[in-house]
Short mmCIF file of C-alpha atoms and ligand atoms in Angstrom, two decimals:
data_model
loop_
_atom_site.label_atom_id
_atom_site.label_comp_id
_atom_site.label_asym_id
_atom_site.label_seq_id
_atom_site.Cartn_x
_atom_site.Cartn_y
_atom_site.Cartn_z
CA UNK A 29 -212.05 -61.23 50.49
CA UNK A 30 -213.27 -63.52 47.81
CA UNK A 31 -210.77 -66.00 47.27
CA UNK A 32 -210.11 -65.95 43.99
CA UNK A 33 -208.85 -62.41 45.00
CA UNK A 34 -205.66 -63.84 47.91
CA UNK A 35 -202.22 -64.19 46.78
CA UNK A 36 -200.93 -67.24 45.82
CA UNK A 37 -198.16 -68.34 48.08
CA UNK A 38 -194.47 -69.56 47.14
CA UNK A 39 -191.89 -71.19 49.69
CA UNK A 40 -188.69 -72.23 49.20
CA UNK A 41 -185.57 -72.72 52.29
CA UNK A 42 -184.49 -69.02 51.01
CA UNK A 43 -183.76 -67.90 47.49
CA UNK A 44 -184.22 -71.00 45.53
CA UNK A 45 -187.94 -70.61 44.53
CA UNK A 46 -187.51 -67.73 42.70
CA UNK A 47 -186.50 -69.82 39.67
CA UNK A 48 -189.60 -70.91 39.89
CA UNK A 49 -191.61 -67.43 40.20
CA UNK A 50 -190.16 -65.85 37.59
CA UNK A 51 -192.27 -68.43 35.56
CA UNK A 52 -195.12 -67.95 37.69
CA UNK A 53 -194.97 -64.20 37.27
CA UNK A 54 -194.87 -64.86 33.61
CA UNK A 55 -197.75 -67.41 33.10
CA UNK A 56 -199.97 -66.02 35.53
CA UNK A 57 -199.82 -61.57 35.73
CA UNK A 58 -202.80 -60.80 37.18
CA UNK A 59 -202.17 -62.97 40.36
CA UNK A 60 -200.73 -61.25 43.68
CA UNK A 61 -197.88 -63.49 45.00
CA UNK A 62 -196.50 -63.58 48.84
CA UNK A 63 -193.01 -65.14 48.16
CA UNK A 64 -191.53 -66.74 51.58
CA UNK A 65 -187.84 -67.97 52.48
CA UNK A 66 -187.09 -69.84 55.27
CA UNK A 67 -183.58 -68.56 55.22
CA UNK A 68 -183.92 -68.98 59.45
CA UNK A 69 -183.81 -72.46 59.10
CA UNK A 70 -181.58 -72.71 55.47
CA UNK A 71 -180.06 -74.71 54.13
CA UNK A 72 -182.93 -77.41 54.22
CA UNK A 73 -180.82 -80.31 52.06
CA UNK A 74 -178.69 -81.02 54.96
CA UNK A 75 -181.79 -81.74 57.63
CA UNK A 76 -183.53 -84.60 58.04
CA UNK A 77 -186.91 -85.01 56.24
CA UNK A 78 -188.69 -84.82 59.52
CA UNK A 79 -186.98 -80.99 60.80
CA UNK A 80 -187.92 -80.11 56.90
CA UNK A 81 -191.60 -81.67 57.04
CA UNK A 82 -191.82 -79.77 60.28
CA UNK A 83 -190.55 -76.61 58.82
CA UNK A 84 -192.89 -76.71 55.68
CA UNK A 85 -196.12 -77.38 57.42
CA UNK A 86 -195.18 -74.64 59.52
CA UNK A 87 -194.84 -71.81 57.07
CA UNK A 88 -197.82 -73.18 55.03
CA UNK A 89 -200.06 -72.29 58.04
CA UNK A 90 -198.35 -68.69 58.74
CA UNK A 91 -198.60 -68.09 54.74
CA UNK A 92 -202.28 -69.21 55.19
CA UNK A 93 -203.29 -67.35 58.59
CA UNK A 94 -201.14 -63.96 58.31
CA UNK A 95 -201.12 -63.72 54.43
CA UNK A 96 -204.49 -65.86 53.49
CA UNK A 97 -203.07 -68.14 50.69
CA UNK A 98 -205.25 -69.60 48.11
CA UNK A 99 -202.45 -71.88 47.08
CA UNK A 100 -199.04 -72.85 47.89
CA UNK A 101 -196.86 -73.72 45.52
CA UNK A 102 -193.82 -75.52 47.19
CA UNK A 103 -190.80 -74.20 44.96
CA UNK A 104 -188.00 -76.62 46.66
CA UNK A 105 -187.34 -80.24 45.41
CA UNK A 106 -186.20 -81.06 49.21
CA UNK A 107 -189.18 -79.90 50.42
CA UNK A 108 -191.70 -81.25 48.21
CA UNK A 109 -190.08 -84.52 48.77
CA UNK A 110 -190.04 -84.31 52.49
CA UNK A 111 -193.66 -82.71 52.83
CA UNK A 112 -195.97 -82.18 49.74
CA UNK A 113 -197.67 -85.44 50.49
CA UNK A 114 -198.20 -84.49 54.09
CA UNK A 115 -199.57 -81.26 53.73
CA UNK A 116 -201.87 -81.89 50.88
CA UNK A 117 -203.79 -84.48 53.21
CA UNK A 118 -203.73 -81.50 56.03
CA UNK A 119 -204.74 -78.75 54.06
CA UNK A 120 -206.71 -80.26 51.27
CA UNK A 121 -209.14 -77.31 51.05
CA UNK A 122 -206.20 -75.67 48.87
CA UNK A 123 -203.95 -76.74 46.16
CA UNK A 124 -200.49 -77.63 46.90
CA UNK A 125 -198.21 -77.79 44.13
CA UNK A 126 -194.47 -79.59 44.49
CA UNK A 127 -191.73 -79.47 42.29
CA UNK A 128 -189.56 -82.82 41.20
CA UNK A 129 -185.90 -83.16 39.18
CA UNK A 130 -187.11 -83.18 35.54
CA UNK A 131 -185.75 -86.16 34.60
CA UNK A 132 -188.61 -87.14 32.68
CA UNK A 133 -187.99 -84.68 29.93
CA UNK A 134 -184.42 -85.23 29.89
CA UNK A 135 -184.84 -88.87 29.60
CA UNK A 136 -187.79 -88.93 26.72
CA UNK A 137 -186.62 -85.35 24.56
CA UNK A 138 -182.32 -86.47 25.07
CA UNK A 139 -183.37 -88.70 21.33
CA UNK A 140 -180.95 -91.25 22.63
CA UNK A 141 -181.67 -94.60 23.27
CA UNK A 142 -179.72 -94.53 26.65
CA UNK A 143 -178.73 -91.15 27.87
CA UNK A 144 -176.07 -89.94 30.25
CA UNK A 145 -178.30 -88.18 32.79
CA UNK A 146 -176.86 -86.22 35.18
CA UNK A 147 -178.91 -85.23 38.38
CA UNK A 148 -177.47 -82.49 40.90
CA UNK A 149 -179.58 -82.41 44.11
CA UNK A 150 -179.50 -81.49 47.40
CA UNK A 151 -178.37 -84.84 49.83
CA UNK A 152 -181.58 -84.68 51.34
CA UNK A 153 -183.49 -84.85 47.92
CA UNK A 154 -180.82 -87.42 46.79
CA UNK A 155 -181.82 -90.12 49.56
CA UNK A 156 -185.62 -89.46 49.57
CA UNK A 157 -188.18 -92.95 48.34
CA UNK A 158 -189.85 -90.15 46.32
CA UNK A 159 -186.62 -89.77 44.37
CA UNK A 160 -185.51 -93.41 44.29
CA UNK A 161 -188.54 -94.39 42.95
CA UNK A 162 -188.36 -91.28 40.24
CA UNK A 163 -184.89 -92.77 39.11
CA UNK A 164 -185.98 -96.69 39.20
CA UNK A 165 -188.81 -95.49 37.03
CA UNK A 166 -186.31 -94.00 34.57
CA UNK A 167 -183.26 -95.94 35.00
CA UNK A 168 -183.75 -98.93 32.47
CA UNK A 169 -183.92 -96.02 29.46
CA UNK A 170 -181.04 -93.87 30.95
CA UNK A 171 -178.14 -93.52 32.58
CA UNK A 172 -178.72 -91.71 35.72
CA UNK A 173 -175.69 -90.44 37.63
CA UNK A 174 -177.14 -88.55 40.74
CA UNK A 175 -174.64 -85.96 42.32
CA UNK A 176 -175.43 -84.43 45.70
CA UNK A 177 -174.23 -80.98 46.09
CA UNK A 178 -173.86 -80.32 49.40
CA UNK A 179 -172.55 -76.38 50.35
CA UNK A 180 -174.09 -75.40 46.34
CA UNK A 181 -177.64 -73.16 47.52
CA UNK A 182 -175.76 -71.91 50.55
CA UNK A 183 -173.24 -70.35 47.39
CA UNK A 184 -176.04 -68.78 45.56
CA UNK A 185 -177.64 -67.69 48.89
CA UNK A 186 -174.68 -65.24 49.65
CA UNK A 187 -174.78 -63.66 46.30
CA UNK A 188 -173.54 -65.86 44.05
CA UNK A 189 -170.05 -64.39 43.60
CA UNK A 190 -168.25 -66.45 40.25
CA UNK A 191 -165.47 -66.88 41.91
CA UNK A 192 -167.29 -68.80 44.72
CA UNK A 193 -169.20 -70.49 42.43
CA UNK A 194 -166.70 -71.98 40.35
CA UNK A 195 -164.38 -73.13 42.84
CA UNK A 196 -167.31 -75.41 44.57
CA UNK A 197 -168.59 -76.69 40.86
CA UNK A 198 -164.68 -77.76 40.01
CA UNK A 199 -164.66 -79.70 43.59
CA UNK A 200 -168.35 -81.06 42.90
CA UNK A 201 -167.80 -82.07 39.31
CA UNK A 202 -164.13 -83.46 40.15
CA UNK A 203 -165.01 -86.95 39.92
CA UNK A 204 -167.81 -86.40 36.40
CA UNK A 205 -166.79 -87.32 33.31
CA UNK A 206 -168.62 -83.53 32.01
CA UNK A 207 -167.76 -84.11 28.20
CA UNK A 208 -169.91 -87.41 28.17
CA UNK A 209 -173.16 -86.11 29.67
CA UNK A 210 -175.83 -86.11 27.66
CA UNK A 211 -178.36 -84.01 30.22
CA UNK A 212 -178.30 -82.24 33.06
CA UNK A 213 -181.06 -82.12 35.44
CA UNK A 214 -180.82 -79.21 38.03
CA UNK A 215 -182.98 -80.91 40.74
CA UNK A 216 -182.60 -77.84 43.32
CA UNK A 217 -184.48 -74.55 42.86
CA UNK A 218 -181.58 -72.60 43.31
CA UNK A 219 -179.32 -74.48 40.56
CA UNK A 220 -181.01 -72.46 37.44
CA UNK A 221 -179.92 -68.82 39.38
CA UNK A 222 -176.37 -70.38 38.14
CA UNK A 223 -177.31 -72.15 35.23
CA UNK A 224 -174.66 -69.99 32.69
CA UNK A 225 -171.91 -71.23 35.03
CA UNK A 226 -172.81 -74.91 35.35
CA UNK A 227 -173.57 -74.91 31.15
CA UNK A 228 -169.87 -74.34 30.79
CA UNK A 229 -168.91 -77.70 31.65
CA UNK A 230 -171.23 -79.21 30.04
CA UNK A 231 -169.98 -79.30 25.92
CA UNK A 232 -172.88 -81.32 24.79
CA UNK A 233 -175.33 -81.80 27.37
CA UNK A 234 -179.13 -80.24 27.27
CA UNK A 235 -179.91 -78.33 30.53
CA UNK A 236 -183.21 -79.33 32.11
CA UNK A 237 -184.99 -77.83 35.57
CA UNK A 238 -188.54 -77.86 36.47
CA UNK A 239 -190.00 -74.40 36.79
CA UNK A 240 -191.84 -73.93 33.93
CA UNK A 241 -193.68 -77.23 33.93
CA UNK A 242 -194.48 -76.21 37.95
CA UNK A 243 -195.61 -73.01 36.80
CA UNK A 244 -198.30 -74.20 34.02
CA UNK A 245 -199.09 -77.04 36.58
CA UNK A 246 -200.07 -74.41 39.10
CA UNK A 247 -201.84 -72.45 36.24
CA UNK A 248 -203.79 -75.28 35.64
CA UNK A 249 -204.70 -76.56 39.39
CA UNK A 250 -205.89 -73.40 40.11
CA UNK A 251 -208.17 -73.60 37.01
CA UNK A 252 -209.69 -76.52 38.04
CA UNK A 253 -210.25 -74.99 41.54
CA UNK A 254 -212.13 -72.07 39.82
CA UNK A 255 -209.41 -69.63 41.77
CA UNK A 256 -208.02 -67.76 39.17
CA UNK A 257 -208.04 -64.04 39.39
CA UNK A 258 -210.39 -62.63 37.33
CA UNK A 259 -209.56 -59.31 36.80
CA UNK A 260 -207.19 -58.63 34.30
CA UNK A 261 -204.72 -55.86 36.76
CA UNK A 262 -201.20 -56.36 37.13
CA UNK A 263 -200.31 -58.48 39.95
CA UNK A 264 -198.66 -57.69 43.20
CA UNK A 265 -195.27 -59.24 44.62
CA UNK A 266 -194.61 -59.35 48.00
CA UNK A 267 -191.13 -61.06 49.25
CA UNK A 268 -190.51 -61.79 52.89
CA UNK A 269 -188.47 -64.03 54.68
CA UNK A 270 -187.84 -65.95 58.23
CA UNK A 271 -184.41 -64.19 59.11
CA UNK A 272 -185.45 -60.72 58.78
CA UNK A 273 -182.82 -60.51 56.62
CA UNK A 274 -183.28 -56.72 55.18
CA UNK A 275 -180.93 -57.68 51.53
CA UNK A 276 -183.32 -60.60 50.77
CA UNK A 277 -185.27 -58.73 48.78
CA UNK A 278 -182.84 -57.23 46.72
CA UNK A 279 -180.87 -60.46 45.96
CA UNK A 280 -184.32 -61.84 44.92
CA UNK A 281 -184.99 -59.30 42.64
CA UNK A 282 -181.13 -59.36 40.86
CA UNK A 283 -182.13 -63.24 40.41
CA UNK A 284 -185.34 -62.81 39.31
CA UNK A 285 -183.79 -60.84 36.91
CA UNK A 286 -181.92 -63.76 35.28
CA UNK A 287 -184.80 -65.92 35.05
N1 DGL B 323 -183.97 -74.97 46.89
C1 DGL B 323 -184.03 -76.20 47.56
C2 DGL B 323 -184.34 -77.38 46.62
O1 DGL B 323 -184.91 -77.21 45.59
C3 DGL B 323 -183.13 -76.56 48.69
C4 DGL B 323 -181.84 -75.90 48.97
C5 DGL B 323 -181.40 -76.10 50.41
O2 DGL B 323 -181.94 -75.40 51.27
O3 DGL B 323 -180.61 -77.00 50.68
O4 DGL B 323 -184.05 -78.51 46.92
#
């Protein structure tokens, strides 16, 4: 199959990414998409960077042997920051695109000369060099305040229930002063699936995530590759997962929905 022609892969530790496909889907149509959670090994935040590095070079060469990716677009902050270095020196015939908390825009649009910046991650993304060098980089023009939220994907993973929701943002926003945040920056994939709920707290603060900037990226490296799909037909979306779990689909679809 010409290559312009194979899907273009996204991965994510389970339902996460789809924050990020739902801009995909909308920037590029006529692409066929194979949309993979590892919801086997989920979550990833809690895992050390090597099980995670492991676990992402893994499913990049399934997506690439069973499903023949062009591209892989790596739609998890944890994972990016674990492995998107790593796997773009092993498989450097194809474009790997990684996701990172926006903090850029909510540093440089906030208008302020030192904003409150708050940054919910996973632990694992929290602790990463690639994210203490992101915040050192930042830090002199902001305020950063990074909260890990450990327990918050698994949430969203089960449905998303408010009630579940909402009792784990009151414990994980206990200590915040909410009122006097300028920004928030949702530096997990799965964070925008409950953005409404998290906006609440937030009286004055501008909500910031990275999927659209990850989608145009993508657009763009696959440009400059020559490997976008010509043909202007309405792309296909395939969604499978590690666990076999049968509801995956569904719950991606009521999310995707939202996006
Ligand atoms: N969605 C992932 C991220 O962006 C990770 C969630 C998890 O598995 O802990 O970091």
């Amino acid at each position: 199959m010409a290559k312009n022609k194979r899907p273009i892969s996204v991965i994510d530790s389970g339902l996460g990414g789809i924050s990020v496909l739902g801009h995909l889907l909308e920037e590029l149509p006529s692409e066929d998409f194979v949309y993979f959670g590892d919801t086997a090994n989920a979550p990833y935040g809690s895992k050390t960077t090597e099980e995670v590095l492991t676990l992402t070079l893994d499913n990049i060469k399934m997506l690439e042997d069973e499903y023949y990716a062009k591209a892989v677009v790596i739609a998890c902050n944890t994972a990016t920051g674990a492995a998107a270095e790593k796997c773009r020196e092993i498989y450097s015939h194809m474009p790997i695109i990684g996701i990172e908390p926006a903090i850029k825009p909510a540093v440089t649009l906030s208008g302020k000369e030192a904003p409150r910046v708050l940054v919910m991650a996973t632990p694992l993304t929290l602790s990463q060099e690639k994210f203490v060098h992101l915040a050192e980089k930042y830090n002199p023009n902001a305020d950063l305040i990074p909260l890990p939220c450990p327990g918050l994907s698994q949430v969203i993973e089960s449905g998303g229930d408010e009630k579940a929701v909402v009792t784990l943002l009151d414990k994980l926003f206990e200590g915040v002063e909410c009122h006097n945040i300028d920004a928030v920056v949702l530096g997990c994939t799965h964070y925008p699936l409950i953005k409404e709920y998290i906006a609440k707290y937030f009286p004055k603060a501008v909500i910031y995530d990275g999927g659209l900037g990850t989608a145009l990226q993508t657009k763009r490296r696959l440009a400059e590759a020559g490997l976008i799909e010509a043909d202007k037909k309405a792309g296909k979306l395939t969604i499978i997962n590690s666990a076999g779990n049968t509801e995956f689909a569904s719950l991606a679809n009521k999310y995707l929905r939202k996006i």
